[in-house]
Short mmCIF file of C-alpha atoms in Angstrom, two decimals:
data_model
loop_
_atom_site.label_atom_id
_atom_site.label_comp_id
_atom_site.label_asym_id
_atom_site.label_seq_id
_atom_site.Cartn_x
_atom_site.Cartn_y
_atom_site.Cartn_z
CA UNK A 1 18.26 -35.36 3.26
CA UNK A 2 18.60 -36.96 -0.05
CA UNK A 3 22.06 -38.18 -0.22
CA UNK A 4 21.84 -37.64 -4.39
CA UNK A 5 21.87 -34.17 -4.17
CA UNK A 6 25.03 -32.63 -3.20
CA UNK A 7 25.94 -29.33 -1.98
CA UNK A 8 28.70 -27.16 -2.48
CA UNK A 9 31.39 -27.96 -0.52
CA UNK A 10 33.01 -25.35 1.25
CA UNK A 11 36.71 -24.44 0.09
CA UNK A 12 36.02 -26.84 -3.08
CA UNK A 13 33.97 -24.39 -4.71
CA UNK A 14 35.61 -22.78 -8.00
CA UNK A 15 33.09 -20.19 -8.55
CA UNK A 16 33.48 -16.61 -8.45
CA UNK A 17 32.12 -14.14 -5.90
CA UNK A 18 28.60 -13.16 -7.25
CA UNK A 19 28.65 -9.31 -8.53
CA UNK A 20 25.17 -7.48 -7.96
CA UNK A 21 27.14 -4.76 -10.21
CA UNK A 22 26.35 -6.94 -12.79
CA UNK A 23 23.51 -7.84 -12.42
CA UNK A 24 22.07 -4.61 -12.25
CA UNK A 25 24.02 -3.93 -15.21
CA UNK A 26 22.51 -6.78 -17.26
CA UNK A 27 19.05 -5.28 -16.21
CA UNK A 28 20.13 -1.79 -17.62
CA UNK A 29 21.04 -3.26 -20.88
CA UNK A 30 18.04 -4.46 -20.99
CA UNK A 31 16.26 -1.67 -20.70
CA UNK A 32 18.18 0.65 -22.82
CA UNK A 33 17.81 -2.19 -25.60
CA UNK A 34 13.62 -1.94 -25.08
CA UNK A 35 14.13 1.78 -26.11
CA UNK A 36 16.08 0.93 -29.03
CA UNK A 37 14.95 1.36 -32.79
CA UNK A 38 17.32 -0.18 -35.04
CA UNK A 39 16.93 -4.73 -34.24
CA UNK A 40 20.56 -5.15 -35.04
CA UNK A 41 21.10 -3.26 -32.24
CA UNK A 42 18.55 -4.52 -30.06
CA UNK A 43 20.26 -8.19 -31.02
CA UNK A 44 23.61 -6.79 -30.35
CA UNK A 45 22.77 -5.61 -26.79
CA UNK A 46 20.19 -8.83 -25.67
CA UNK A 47 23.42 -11.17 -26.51
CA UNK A 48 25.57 -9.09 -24.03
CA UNK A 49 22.87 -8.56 -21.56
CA UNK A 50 22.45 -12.59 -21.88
CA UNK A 51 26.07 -13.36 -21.64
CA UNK A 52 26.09 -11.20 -18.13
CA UNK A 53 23.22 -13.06 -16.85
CA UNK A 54 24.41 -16.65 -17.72
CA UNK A 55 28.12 -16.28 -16.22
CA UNK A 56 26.46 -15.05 -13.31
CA UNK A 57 24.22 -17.55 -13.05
CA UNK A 58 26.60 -20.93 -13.87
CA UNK A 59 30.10 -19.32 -12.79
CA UNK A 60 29.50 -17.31 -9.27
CA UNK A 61 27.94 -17.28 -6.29
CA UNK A 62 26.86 -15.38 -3.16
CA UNK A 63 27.84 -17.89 -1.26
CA UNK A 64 24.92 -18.47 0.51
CA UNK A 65 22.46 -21.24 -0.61
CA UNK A 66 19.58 -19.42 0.76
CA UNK A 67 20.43 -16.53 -1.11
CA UNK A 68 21.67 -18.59 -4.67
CA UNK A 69 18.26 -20.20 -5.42
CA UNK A 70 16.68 -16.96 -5.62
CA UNK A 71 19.04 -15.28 -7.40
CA UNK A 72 19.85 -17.54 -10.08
CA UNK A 73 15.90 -18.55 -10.59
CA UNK A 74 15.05 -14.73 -11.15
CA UNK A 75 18.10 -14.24 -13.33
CA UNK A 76 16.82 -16.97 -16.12
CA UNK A 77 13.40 -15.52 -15.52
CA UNK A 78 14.44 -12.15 -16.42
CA UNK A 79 16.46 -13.49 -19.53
CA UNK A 80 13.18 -15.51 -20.63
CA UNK A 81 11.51 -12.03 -20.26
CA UNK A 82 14.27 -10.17 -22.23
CA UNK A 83 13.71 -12.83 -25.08
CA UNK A 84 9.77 -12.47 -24.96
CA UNK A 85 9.98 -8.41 -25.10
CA UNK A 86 13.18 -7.96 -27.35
CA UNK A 87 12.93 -11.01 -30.22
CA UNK A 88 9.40 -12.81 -29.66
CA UNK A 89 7.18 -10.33 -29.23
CA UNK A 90 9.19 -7.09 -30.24
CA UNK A 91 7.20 -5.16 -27.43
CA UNK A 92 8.28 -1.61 -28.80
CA UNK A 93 5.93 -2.15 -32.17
CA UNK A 94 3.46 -4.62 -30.63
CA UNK A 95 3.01 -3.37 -26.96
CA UNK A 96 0.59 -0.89 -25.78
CA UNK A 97 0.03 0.89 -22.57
CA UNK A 98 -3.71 1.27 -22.37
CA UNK A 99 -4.90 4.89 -24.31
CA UNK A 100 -1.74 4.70 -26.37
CA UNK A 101 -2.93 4.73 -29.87
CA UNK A 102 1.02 4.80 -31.70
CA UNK A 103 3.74 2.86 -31.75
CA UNK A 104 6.31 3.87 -29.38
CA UNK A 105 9.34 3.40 -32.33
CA UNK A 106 8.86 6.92 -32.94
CA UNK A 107 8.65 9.19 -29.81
CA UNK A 108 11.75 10.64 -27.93
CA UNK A 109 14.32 9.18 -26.64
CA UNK A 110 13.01 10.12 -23.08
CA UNK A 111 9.28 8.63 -23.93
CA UNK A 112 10.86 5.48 -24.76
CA UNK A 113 12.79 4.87 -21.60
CA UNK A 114 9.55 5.91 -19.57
CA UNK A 115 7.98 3.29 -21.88
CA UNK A 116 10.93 0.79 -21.34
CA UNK A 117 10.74 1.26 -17.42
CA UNK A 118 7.39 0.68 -17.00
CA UNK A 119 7.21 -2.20 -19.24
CA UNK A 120 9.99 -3.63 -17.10
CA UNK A 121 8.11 -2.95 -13.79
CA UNK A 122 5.27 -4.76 -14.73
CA UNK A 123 6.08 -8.34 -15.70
CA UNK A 124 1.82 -9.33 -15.80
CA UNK A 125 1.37 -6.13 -17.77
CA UNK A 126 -0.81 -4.47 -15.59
CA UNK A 127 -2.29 -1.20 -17.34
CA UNK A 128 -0.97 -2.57 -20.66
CA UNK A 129 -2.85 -3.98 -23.32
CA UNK A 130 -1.94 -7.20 -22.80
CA UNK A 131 -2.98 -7.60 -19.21
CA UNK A 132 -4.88 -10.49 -18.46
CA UNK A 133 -7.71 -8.67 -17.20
CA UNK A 134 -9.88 -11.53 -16.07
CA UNK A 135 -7.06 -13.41 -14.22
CA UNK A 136 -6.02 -10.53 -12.17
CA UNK A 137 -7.71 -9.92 -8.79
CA UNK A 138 -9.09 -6.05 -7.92
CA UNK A 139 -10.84 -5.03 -4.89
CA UNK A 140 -14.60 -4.40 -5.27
CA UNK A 141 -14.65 -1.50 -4.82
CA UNK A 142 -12.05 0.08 -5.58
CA UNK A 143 -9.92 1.34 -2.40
CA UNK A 144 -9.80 5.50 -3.56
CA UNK A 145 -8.06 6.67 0.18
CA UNK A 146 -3.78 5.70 0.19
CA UNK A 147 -4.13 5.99 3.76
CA UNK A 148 -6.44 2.54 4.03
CA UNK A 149 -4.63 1.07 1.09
CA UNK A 150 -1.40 1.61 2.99
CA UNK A 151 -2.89 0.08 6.56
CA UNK A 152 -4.62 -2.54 4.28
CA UNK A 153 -1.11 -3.71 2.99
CA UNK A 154 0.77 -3.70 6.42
CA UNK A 155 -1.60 -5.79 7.95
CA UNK A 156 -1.56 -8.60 5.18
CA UNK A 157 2.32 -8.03 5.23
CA UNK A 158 2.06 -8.89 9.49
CA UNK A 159 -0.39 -11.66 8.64
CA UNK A 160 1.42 -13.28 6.10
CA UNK A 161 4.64 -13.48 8.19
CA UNK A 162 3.16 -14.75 10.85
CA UNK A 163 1.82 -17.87 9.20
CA UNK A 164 5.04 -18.16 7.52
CA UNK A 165 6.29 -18.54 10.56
CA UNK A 166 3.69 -21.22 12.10
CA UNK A 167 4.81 -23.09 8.40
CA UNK A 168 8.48 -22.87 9.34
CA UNK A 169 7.47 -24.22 12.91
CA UNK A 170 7.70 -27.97 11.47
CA UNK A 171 11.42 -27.04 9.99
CA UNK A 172 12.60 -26.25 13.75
CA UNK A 173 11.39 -28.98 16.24
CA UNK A 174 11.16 -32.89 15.91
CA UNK A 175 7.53 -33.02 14.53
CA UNK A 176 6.18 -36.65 15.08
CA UNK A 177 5.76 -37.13 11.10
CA UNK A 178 9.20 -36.67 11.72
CA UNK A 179 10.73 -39.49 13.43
CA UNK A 180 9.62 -42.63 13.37
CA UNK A 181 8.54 -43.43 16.86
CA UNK A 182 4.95 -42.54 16.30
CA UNK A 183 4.13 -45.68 14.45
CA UNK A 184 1.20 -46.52 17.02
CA UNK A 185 -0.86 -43.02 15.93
CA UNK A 186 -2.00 -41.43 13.29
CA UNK A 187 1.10 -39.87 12.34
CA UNK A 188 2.30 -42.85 10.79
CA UNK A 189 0.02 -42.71 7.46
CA UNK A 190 2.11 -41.17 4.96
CA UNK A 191 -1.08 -39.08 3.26
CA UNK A 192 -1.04 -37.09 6.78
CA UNK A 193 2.59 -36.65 6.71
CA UNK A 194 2.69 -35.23 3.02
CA UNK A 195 -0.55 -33.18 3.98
CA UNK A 196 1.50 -31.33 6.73
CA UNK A 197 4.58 -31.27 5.10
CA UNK A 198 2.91 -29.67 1.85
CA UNK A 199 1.34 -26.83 3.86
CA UNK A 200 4.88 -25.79 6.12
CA UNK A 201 6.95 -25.43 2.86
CA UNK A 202 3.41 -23.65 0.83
CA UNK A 203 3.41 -20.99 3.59
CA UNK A 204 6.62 -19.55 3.50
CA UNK A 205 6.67 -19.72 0.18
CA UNK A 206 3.36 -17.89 -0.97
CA UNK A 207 4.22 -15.44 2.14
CA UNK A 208 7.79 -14.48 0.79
CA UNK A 209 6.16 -13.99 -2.25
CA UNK A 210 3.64 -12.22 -1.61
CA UNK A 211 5.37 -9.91 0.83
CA UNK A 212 8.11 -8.78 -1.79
CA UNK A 213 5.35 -7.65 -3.98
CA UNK A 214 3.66 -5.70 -1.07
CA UNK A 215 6.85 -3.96 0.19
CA UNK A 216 7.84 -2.99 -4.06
CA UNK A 217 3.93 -1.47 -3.97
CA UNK A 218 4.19 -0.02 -0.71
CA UNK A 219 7.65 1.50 -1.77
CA UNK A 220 6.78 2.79 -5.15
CA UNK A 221 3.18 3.92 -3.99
CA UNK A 222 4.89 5.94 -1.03
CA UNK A 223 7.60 7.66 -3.20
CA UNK A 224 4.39 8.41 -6.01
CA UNK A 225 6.07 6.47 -8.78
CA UNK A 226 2.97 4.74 -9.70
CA UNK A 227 -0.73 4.44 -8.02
CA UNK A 228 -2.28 2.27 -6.08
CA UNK A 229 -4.73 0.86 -9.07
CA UNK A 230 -0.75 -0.13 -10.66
CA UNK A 231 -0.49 -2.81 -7.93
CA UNK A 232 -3.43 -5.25 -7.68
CA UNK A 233 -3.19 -8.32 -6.25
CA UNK A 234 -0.97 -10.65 -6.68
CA UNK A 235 -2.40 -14.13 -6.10
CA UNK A 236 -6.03 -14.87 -7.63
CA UNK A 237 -8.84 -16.39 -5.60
CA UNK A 238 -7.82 -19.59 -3.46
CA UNK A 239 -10.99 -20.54 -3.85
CA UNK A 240 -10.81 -20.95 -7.59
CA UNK A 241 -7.97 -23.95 -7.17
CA UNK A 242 -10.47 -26.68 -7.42
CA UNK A 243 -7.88 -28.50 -10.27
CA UNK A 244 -4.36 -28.01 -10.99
CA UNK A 245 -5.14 -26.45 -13.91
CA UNK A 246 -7.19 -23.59 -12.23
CA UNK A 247 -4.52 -23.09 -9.97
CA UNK A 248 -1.58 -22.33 -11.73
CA UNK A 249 -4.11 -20.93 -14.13
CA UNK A 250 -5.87 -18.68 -12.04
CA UNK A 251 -5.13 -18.60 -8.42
CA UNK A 252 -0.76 -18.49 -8.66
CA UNK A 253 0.84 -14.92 -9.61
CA UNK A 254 0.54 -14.66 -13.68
CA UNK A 255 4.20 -13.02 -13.19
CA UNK A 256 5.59 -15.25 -15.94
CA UNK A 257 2.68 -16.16 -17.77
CA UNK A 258 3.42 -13.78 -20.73
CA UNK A 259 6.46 -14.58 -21.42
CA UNK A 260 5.99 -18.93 -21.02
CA UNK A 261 2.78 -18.19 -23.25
CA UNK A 262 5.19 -16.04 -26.30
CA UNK A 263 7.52 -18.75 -26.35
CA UNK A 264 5.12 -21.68 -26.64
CA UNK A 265 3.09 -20.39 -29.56
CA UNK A 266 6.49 -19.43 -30.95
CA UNK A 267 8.32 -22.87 -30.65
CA UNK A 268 4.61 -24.08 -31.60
CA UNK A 269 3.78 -22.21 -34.71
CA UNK A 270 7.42 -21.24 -35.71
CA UNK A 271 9.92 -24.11 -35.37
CA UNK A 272 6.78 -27.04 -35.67
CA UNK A 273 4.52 -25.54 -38.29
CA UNK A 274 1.52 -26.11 -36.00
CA UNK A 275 -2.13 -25.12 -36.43
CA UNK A 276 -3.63 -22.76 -34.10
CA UNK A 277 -6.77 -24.74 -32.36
CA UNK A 278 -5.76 -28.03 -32.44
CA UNK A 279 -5.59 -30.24 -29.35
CA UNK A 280 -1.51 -30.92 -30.30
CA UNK A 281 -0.93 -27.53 -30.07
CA UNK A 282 -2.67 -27.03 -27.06
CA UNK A 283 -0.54 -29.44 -25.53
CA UNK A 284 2.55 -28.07 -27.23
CA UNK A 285 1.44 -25.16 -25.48
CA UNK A 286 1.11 -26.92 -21.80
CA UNK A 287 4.88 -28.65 -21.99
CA UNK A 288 6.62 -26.09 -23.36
CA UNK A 289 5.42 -23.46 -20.76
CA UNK A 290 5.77 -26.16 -17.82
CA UNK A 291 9.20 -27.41 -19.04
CA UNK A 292 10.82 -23.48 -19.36
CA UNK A 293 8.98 -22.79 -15.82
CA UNK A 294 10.67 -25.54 -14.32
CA UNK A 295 14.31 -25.09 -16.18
CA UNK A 296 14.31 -21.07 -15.14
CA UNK A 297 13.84 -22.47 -11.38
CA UNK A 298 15.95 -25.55 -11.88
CA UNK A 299 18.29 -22.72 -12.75
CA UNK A 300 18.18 -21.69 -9.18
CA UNK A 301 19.03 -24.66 -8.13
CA UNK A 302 21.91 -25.25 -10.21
CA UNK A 303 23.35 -22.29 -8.67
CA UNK A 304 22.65 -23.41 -5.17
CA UNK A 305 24.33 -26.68 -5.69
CA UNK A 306 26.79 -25.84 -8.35
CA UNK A 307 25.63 -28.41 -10.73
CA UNK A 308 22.47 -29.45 -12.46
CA UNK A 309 21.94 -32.84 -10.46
CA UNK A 310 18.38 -30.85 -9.03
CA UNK A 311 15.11 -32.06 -9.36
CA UNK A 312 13.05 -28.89 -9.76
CA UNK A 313 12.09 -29.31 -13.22
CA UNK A 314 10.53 -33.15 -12.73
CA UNK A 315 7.77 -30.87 -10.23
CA UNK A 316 7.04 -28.61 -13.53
CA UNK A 317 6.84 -31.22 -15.74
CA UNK A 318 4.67 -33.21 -13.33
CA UNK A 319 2.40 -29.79 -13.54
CA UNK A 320 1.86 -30.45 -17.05
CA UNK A 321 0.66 -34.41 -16.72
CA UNK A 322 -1.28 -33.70 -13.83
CA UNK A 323 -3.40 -31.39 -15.91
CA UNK A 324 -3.33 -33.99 -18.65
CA UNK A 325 -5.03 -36.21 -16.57
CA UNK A 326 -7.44 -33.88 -15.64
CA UNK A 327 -8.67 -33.10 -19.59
CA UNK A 328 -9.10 -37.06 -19.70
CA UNK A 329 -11.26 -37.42 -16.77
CA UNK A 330 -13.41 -34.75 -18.36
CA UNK A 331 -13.40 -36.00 -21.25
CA UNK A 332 -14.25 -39.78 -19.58
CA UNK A 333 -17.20 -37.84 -17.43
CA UNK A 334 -18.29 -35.81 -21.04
CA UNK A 335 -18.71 -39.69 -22.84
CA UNK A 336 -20.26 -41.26 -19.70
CA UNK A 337 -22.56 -38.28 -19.46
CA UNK A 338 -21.77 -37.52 -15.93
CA UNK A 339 -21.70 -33.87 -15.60
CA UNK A 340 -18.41 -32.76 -13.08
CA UNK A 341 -17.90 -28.99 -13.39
CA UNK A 342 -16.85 -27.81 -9.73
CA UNK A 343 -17.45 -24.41 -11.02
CA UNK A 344 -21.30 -25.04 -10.57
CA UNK A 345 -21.49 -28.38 -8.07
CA UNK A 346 -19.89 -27.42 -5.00
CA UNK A 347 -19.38 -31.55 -4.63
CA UNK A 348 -17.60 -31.57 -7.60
CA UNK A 349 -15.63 -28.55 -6.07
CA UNK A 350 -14.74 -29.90 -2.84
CA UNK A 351 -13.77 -33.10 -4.87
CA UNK A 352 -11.41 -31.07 -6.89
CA UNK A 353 -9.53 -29.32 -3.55
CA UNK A 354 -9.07 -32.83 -2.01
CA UNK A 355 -7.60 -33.73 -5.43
CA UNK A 356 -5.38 -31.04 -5.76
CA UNK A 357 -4.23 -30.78 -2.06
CA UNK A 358 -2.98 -34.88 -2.79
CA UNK A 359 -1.44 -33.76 -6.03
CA UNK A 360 1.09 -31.50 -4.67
CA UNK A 361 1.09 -33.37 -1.79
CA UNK A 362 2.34 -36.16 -3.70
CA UNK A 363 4.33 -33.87 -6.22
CA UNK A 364 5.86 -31.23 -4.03
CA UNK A 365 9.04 -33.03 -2.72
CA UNK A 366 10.17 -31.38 0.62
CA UNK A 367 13.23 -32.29 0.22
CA UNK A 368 13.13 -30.00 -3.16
CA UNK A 369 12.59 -26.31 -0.97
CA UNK A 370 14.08 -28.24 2.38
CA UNK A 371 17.96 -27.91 1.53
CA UNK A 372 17.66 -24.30 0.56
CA UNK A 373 17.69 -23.83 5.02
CA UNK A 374 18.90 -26.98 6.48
CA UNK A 375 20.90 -26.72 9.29
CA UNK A 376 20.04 -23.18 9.14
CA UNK A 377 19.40 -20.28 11.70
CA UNK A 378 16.16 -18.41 11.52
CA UNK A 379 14.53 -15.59 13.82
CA UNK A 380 10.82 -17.18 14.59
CA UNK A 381 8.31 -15.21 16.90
CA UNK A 382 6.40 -18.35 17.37
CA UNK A 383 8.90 -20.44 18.98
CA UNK A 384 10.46 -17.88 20.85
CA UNK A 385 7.10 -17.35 22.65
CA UNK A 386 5.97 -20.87 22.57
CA UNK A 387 9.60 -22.52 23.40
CA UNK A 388 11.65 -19.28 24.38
CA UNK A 389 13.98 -20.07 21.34
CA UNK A 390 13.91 -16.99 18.73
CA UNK A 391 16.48 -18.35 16.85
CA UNK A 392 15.78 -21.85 16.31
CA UNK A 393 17.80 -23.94 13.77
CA UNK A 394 16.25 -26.24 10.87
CA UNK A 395 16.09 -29.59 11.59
#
């Protein structure tokens, strides 16, 4: 473990008990403040809905550093979200739900807290006129019977757990990229030690994930809150992350790309006087969104620790260069005349996976996702069938 980092240590740690109270009371607020008319008042209720969410997030904690990464990443996201919807974007004048032709400003009270609530549910603004229609992934065709949508979301549920679980395998026995007796075999290159490494902490991660958003549909569909159309999927095509661009472009969730894309043009055009279409505000664009990605999930870290010594936003900010470097290699292969678009030269394609698969393996530090469970007990099917131990601890 990186001795740099330190945890919490237990009976030292000042912080209050976490209150879900509150936060469900912050999310309220900001609710009620999306149906409000007067922006005073929508100001007025933001700053205390704001104030909730950061004493939660820098002066409590669950006290559980499983639990407090989580908890304080989604808190920050939601007050990024409150700040895109309530003062960036004003979503009551500008936002639409697809077939509404007026403003909301002007309906009932009850209209606007349907409005509010299914803004609020649907953070990539599915059925909304702001969806990003081409970035979000339908079936083809359309599946019209619950019944097989239901089956058809268990199964990838029981799927996706059980690879998380092969990815957790490495956590829970001495792997030989492990220790460092193994220097005779291949196990001793680094590049297949990062490989590995990459894909047990990508597993859980896109399966936990992934599953939350199946269980919310699953829930929602079941109790006929919303259809089944409401709740596309929520990763893009894995086959489209042929550069670091693509994927977080195209292939990750789009969950915050709303919000990261209001406050760029906003810090942009507003505080830097920027032209739109330039190639510095594109890139004004890029750093900004990477650089509030990375501090709302550094934010999760600084609750899990207690203190902003984390290094969650260098991987963010890394996201940003990486793609960088990618525009300048295009634009070296444009002046050489060398034509490399994977998107029609499947060599070019399979040049672009083995490049991104390095990239994170080089960028996504294990240690990073690797002291959110150290030392920790876990139920795991695999081992318990494989080893007889269904409660392994993390090694």
């Amino acid at each position: 473990m990186n001795s740099a980092i330190k945890l919490p240590i237990p009976g030292e740690d000042t912080r209050r008990p976490f209150s879900f109270s509150l936060l469900a009371l912050s999310q309220l607020i900001f609710i009620f403040a999306l149906t409000q008319k007067r922006s005073w008042v929508t100001h007025l209720l933001f700053g205390a809905m704001a104030s909730i969410m950061c004493y939660l997030a820098l002066y409590t904690t669950t006290g559980n550093i499983t639990i407090d990464n989580p908890v304080g990443s989604t808190i920050f996201t939601f007050l990024f979200m409150a700040s895109d919807y309530l003062l960036v974007s004003n979503a009551p004048k500008n936002f639409r739900l697809r077939g509404q032709k007026e403003g909301i400003e002007e309906a009932s009270f009850w209209e606007r807290l349907k409005w509010a609530l299914k803004l609020f549910s649907s953070p990539r603004g599915i059925g909304w006129t702001h969806e990003p229609v081409a970035l979000i992934r339908r079936p083809n065709p359309p599946i019209r019977s619950k019944l097989k949508w239901l089956c058809q979301q268990l199964f990838w549920i029981a799927w996706w757990v059980l690879l998380m679980d092969v990815g957790g395998v490495s956590f829970s026995i001495p792997l030989p990229f492990v220790t460092a007796s193994h220097s005779g075999s291949i196990w001793r290159y680094w590049a297949v030690k990062r490989a590995i490494g990459t894909l047990s902490y990508a597993l859980p991660a896109v399966a936990t994930i992934g599953n939350i958003y199946r269980v919310l549909a699953i829930t929602t569909v079941v109790l006929g809150l919303c259809g089944t159309d409401e709740w596309p999927e929520l990763f893009g095509w894995w086959g489209n992350a042929w550069s670091v661009r693509s994927f977080w472009g195209h292939t990750w969730h789009q969950m915050l790309r709303h919000l990261l894309l209001s406050h760029s043009k906003f810090f942009a055009h507003k505080i830097l006087k920027l032209k739109r279409g330039t190639a510095t505000t594109r890139y004004v664009y890029l750093y900004t969104a990477f650089i509030l990605s990375g501090f709302s999930h550094q934010s999760g870290e600084r609750m899990m620790l207690g203190h902003w010594g984390g290094t969650t936003i260098y991987f963010y900010l890394g996201q940003a260069l990486a793609i960088s470097f990618e525009e300048g290699v295009v634009w070296c292969a444009a002046k050489l005349k060398i034509s490399a678009n994977p998107s029609s030269s499947w060599i070019w394609r399979v040049v672009g996976y083995f490049w991104v698969w390095i990239w994170f393996s080089v960028s996504l530090d294990p240690v990073m996702s690797g002291l959110m469970i150290r030392h920790s007990e876990h139920f795991s099917l695999v081992m318990g069938m494989w080893k007889g131990d269904w409660t392994p601890r993390v090694v």
